[in-house]
Coordinates of C-alpha atoms and ligand atoms in Angstrom, one line a residue:
X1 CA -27.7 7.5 6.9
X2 CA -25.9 8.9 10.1
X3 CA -25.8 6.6 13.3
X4 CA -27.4 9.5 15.5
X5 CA -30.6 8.5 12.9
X6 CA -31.0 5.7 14.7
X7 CA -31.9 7.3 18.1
X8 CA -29.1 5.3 19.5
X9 CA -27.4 5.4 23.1
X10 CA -25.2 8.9 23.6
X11 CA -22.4 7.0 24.8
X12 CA -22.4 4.6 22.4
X13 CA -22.9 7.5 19.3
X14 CA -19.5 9.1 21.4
X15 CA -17.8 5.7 20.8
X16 CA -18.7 5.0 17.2
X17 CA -17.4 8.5 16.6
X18 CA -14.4 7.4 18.1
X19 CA -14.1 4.6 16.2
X20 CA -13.8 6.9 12.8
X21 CA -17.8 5.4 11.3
X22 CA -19.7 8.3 10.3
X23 CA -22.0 7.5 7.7
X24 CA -24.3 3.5 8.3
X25 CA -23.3 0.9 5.8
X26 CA -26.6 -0.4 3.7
X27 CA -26.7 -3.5 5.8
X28 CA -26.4 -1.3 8.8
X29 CA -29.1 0.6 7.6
X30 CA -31.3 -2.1 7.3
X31 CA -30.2 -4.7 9.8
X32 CA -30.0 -2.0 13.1
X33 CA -33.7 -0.9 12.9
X34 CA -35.5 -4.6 12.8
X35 CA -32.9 -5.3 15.9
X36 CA -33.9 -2.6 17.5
X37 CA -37.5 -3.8 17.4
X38 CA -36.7 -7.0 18.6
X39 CA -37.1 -8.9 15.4
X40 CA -35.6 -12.3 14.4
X41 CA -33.3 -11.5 11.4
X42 CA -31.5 -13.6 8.6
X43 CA -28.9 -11.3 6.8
X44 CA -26.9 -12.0 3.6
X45 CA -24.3 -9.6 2.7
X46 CA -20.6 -10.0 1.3
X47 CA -17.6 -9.7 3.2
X48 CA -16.6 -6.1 4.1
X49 CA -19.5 -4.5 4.3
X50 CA -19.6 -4.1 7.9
X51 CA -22.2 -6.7 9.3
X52 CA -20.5 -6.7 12.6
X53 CA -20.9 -3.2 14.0
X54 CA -25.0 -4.0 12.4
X55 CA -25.6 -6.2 15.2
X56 CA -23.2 -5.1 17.6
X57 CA -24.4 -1.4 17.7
X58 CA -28.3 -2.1 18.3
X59 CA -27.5 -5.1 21.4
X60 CA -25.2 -2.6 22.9
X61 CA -27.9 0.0 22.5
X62 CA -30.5 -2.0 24.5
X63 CA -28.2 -3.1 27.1
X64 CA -27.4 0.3 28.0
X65 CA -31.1 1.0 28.0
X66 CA -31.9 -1.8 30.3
X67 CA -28.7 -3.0 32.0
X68 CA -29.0 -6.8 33.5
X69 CA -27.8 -8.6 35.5
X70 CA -26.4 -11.5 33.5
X71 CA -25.0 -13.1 30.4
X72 CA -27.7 -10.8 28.2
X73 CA -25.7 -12.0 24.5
X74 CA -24.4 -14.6 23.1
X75 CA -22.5 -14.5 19.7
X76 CA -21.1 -17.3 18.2
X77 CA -18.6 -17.7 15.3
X78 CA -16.6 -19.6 13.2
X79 CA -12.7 -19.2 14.7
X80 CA -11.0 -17.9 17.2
X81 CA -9.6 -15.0 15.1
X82 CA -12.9 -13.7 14.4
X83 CA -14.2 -13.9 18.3
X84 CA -10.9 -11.5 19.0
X85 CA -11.7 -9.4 16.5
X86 CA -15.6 -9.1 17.4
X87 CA -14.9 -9.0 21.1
X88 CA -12.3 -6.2 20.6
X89 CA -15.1 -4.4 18.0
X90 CA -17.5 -4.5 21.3
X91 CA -15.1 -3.5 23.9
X92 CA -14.3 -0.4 21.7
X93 CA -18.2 0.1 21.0
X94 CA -18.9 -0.2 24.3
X95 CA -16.1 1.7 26.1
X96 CA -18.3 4.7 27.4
X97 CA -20.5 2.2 28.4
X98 CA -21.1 -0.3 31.7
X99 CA -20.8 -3.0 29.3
X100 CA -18.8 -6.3 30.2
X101 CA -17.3 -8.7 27.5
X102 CA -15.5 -11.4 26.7
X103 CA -14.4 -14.0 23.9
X104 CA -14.3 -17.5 24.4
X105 CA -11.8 -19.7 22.2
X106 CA -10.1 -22.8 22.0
X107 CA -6.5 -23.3 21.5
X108 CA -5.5 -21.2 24.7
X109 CA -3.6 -22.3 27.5
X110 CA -5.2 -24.3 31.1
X111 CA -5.1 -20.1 32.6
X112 CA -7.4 -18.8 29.8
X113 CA -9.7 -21.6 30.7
X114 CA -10.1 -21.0 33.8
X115 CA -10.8 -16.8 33.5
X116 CA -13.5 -17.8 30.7
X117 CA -14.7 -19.8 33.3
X118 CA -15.1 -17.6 35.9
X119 CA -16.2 -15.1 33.9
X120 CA -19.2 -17.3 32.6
X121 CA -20.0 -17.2 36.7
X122 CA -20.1 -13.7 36.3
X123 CA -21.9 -10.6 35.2
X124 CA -20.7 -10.8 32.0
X125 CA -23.2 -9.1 29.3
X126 CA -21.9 -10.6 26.1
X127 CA -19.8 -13.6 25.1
X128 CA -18.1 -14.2 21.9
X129 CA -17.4 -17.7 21.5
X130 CA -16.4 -20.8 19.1
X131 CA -19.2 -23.4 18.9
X132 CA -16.3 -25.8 20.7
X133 CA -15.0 -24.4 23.1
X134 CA -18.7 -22.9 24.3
X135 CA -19.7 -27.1 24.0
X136 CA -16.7 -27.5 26.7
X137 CA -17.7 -24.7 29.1
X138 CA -21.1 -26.6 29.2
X139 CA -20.1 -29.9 29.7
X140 CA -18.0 -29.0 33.0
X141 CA -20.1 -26.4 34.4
X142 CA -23.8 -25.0 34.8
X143 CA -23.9 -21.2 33.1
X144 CA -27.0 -19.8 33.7
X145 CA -28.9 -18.1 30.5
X146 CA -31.9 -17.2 31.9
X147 CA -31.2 -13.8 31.4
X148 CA -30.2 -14.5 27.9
X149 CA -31.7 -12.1 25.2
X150 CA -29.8 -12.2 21.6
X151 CA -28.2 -14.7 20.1
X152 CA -26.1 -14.2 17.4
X153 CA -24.6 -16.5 14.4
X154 CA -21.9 -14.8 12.7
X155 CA -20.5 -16.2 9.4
X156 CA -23.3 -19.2 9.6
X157 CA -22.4 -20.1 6.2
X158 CA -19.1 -21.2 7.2
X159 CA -19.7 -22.5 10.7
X160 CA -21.8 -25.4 8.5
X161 CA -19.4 -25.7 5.7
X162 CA -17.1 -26.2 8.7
X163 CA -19.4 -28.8 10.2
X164 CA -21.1 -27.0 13.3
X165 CA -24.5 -27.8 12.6
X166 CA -24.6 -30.0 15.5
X167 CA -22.8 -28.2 17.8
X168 CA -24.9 -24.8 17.2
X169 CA -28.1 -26.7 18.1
X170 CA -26.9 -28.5 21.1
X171 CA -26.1 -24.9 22.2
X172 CA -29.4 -23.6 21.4
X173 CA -30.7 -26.4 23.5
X174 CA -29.6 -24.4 26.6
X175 CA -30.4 -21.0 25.4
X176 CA -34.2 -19.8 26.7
X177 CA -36.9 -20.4 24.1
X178 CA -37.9 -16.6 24.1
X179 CA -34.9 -14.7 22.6
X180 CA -34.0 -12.8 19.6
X181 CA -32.0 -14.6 17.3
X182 CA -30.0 -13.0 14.4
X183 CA -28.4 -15.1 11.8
X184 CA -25.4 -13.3 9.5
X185 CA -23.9 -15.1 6.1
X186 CA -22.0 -13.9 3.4
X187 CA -24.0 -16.7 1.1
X188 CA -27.5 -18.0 0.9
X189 CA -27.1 -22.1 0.4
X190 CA -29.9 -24.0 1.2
X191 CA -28.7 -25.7 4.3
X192 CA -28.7 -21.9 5.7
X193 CA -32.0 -21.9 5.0
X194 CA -32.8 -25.1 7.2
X195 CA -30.8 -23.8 10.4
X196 CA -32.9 -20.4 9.9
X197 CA -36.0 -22.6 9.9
X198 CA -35.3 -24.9 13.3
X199 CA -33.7 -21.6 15.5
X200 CA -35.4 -18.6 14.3
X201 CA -39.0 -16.7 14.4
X202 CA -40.4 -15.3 11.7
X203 CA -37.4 -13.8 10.9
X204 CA -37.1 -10.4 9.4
X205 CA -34.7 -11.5 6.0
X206 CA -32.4 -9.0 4.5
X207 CA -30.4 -8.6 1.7
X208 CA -27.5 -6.7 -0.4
X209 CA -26.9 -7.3 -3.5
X210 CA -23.7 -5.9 -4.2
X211 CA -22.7 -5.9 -8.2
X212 CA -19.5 -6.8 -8.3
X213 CA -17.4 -4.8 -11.3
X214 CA -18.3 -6.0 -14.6
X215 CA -15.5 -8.7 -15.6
X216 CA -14.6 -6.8 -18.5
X217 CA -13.2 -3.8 -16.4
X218 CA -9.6 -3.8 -15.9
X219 CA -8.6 -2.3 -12.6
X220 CA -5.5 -0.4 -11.6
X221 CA -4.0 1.7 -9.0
X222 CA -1.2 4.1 -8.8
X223 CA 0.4 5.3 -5.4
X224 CA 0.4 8.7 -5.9
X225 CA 0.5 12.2 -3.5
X226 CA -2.1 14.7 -4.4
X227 CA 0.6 17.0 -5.5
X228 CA 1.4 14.7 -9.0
X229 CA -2.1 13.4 -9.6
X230 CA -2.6 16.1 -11.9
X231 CA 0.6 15.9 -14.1
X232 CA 0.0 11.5 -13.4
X233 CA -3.3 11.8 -15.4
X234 CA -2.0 14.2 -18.3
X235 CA 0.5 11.7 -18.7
X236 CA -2.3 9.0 -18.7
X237 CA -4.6 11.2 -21.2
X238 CA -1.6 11.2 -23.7
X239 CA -1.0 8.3 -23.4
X240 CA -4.0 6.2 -23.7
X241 CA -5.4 8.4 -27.0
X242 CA -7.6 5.6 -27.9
X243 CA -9.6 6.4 -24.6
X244 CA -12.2 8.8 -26.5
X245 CA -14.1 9.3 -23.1
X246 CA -12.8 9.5 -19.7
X247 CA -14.3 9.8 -16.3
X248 CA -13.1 11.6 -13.4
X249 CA -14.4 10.6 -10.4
X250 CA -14.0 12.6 -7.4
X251 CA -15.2 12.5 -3.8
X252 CA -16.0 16.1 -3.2
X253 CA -17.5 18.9 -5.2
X254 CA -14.5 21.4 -4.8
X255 CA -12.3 19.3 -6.0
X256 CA -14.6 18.6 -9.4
X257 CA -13.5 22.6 -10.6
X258 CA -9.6 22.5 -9.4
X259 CA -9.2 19.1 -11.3
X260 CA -11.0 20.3 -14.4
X261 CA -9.0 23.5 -14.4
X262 CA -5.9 21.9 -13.7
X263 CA -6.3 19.8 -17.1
X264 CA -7.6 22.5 -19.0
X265 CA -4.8 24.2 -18.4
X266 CA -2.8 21.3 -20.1
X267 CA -4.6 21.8 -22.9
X268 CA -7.7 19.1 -22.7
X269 CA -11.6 20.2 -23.5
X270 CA -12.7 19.4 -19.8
X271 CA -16.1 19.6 -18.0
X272 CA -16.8 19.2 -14.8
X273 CA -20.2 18.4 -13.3
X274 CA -21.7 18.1 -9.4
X275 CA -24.9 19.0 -7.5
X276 CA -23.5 22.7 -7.7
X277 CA -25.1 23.0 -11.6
X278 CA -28.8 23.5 -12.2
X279 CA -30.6 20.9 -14.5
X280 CA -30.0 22.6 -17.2
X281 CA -26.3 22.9 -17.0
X282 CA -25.6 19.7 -16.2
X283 CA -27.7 18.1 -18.9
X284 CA -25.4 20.6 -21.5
X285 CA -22.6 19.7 -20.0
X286 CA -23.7 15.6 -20.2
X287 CA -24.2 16.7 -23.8
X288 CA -21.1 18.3 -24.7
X289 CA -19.1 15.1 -23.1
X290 CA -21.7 12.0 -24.9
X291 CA -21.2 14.0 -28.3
X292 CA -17.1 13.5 -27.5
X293 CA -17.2 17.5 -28.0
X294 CA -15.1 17.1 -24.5
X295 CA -12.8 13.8 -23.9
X296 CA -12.7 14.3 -20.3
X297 CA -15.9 15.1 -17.8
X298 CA -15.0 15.1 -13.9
X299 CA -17.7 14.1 -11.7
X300 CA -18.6 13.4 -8.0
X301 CA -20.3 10.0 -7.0
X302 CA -23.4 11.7 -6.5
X303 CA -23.6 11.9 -10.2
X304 CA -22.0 8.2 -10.7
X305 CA -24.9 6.2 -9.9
X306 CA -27.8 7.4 -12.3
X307 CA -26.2 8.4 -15.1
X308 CA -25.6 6.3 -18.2
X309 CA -23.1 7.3 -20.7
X310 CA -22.3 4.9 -23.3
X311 CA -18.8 3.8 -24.2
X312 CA -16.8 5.4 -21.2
X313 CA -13.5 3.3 -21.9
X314 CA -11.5 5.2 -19.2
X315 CA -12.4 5.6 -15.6
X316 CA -10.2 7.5 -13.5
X317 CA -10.5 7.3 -9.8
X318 CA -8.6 10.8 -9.1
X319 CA -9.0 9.8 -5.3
X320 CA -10.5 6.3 -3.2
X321 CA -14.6 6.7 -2.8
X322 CA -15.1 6.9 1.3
X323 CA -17.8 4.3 0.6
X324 CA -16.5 1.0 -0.8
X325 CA -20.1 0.6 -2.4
X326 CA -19.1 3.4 -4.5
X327 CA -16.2 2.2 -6.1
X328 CA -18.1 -0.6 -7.6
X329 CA -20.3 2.0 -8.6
X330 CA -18.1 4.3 -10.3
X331 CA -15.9 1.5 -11.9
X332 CA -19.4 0.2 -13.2
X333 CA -19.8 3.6 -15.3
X334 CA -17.4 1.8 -17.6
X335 CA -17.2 -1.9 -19.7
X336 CA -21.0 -2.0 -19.5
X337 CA -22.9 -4.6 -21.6
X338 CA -20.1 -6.9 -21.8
X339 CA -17.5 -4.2 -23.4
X340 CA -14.2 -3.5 -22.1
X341 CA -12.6 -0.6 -20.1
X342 CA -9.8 0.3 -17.5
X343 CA -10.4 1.7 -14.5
X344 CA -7.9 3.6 -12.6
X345 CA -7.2 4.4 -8.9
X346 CA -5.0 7.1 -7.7
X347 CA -4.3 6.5 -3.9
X348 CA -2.4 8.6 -2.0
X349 CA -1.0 7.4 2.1
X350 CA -4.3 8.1 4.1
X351 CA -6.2 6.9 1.4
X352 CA -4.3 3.5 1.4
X353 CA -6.4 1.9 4.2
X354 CA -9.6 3.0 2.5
X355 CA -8.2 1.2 -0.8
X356 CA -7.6 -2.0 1.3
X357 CA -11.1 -2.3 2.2
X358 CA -12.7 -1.6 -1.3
X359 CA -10.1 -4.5 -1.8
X360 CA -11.5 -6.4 0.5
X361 CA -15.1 -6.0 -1.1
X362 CA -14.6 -6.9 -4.3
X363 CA -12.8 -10.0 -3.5
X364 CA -9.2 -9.6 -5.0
X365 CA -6.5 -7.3 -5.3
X366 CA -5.8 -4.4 -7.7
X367 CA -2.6 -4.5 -9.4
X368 CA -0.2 -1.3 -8.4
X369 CA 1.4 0.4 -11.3
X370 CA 5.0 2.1 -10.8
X371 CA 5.0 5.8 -11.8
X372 CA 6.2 6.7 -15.2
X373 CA 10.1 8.1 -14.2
X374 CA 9.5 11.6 -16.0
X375 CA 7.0 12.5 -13.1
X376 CA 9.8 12.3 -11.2
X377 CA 10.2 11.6 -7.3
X378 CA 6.9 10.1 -6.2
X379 CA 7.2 10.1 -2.4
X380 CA 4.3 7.8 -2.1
X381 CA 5.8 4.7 -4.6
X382 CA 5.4 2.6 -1.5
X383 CA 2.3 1.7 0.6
X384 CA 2.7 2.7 3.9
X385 CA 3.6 0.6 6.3
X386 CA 1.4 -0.9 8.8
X387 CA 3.1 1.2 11.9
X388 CA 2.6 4.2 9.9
X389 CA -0.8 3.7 9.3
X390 CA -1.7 3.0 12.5
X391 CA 0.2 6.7 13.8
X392 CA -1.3 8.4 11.4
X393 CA -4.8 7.0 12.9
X394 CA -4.0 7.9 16.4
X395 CA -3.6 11.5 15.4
X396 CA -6.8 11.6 13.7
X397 CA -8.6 9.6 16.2
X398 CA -8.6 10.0 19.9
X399 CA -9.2 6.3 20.8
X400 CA -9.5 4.9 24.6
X401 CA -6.5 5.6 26.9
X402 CA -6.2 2.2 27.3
X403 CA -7.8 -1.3 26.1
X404 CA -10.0 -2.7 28.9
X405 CA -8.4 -5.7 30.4
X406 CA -10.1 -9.2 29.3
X407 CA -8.5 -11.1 32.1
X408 CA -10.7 -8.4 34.4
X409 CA -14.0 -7.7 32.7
X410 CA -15.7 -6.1 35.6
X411 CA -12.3 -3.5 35.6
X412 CA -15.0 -1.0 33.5
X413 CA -16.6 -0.6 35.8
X414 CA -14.5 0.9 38.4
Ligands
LIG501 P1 -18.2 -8.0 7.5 O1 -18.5 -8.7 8.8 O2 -19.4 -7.7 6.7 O3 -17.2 -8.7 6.6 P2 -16.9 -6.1 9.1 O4 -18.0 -5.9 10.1 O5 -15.8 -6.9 9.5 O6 -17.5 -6.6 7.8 O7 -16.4 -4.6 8.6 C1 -15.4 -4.5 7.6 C2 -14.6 -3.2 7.9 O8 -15.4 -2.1 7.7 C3 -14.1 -3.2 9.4 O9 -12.8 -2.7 9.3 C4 -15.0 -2.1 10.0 O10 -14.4 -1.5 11.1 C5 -15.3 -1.2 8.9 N1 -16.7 -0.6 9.0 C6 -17.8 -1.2 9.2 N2 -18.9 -0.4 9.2 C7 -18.3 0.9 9.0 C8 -18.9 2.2 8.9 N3 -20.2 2.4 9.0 N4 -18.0 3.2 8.6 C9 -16.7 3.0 8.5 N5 -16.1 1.8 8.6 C10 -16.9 0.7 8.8
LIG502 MG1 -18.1 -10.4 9.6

């Protein structure tokens, strides 16, 4: 689903753009509407699949619809770390937009104290803040929340395993009784359950499941450039001759024919199938490769999810799914019902940041194989560094002149 689905703010569909998101992750799918009408909400979803821009995107929405005159949000979190990070999230989100921030952390110096401080006195729409530091702000001074309108708990599972039960509630005490609350976890233990109970209203509860891969898959990755891919999985096909069938995955439909020609050409019975080939065609060409008539069938993910081939030992990933959902989907086509299979990844440089996050989802790191040496020079052997990575963004995204200041949150305005 695209953002602009959601009916959301111009401005803030400008920004989002900016920030490179085109399509709504499932929990953004699910969680931005019930915000949007005002619902309570518990959400459980895994790490990495993008629960801050869901509530971030539909509070910034109704601020900009109805602009107030003070503190309008309060999110609270875990660390320090994470209140950066969600605070810089909004000030990107919002940077279109007459939309003041800040983040609220312990650990900083007497200086930061006081601008959090005065910026609590201020029109300051949301705050991001550790339960600890948010308990000190209240103990020295009044803030006034009677404009308050969301509250948010982000990683709630950890704020209790962390011991902020108490805290959170003495918070809550100040908070006005009529808000929206919105409660985020990555886990569902039952202590969740009783904090969701004693701060939130009939809460709206969502879910996503997310099937990790099967453990029998083994998962690989080669840094590769487009330019060797081809000749990489010859090499792999020759190889691996025990691997009767083998998937290709790839993410676009014009690729499915230049890959399946390419390895024709090196002698292999491919097919290739996408939403370009009428039923009929693609249930031959399903036939030709579950009879083993042809070793190798190329595919896009739009035919990963439904189909079910038996005893696909190899999966190649020719390049990184834009979706991180979708690599646990295509490495799922293979080692199902407790059998084994390999699944491999071919990443090229502006694919690496895309890889880091399907990393990130599936909780652990793929091992990198070297290239075998008769491929020759493989430009890409290393992951890019960091400073590349982040050039290579700025030329494909046009981001914000310049940071808003967070010693100045009224500076946006001007
Ligand atoms: P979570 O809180 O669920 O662990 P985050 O909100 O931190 O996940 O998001 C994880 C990463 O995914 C971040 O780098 C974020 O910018 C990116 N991300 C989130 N939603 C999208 C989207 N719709 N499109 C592209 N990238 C996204
Ligand atoms: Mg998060």
């Amino acid at each position: 689903m695209r953002f602009d689905e959601f009916e959301l703010n111009d401005q803030l569909l400008e920004a989002i753009s900016y920030m490179g998101f085109e399509k709504a992750s499932p929990i953004q799918e699910k969680a931005i509407p019930e915000i949007l009408n005002n619902h309570d909400l518990i959400a459980f979803a895994q790490t990495g699949t993008g629960k801050t821009a869901a509530f971030v995107l539909p509070i910034l929405h109704k601020i900009a619809q109805n602009p107030d005159s003070g503190i309008n949000t309060l999110i609270i979190v875990p660390t320090r770390e994470l209140a950066i990070q969600i605070e810089q999230q909004i000030q990107g989100f919002s940077y279109f937009l007459p939309v003041n921030s800040i983040a609220i952390y312990g650990g900083g110096d007497g200086a930061d104290y006081s601008v959090e401080a005065k910026a609590l006195k201020k029109h300051t729409d949301i705050i991001v803040a550790t339960p600890g530091r948010m308990i000190s702000h209240l103990n020295v001074g009044k803030i006034n929340f009677e404009n308050l309108k969301h509250l948010v708990l982000d990683e709630a599972d950890r704020m209790l395993d962390m011991g902020f039960y108490d805290d959170i509630m003495r918070i809550v005490s100040y908070l006005p009784k009529k808000r929206q609350t919105l409660m985020f976890s990555a886990t569902m233990p039952p202590k969740i359950k009783k904090l969701a109970q004693s701060i939130l209203i009939k809460p709206k509860e969502i879910s996503i499941e997310l099937s990790k891969p099967a453990e029998g898959v083994v998962q690989e990755a080669y840094f590769v450039g487009d330019e060797l891919k081809t000749r990489l999985i010859t090499h792999i096909l020759a190889e691996k001759k025990e691997y009767s069938s083998v998937l290709i995955f790839t993410s676009t439909k014009a690729k499915v024919n230049k890959i399946a020609s390419g390895l024709r050409g090196k002698g292999y019975r491919v097919e290739g199938i996408s939403s370009d080939l009428d039923q009929k065609r693609r249930e031959e060409v399903l036939m030709e490769f579950r009879s083993h008539r042809a070793r190798v069938l190329v595919a896009t993910d739009v035919l990963s999810r439904g189909i079910d081939i038996k005893e696909i030992s190899l999966i190649i990933n020719y390049d990184v799914p834009h979706d991180a959902e979708d690599y646990v989907h295509r490495v799922g086509r293979t080692a199902r019902a407790e059998t084994t299979g390999v699944a491999i990844t071919l990443i090229n440089k502006s694919e690496y940041r895309k890889f880091l996050r399907i990393e990130k989802l599936i909780g652990k790191e793929v091992p990198k194989i070297g290239l075998p040496p008769e491929l020759g020079n493989n430009s890409e052997a290393e992951p890019p560094s960091e400073q590349r990575i982040f050039k290579q963004n700025k030329k494909n995204f046009r981001r914000p002149k310049r940071a808003p200041n967070r010693d100045n949150p009224a500076e946006k305005h001007s």
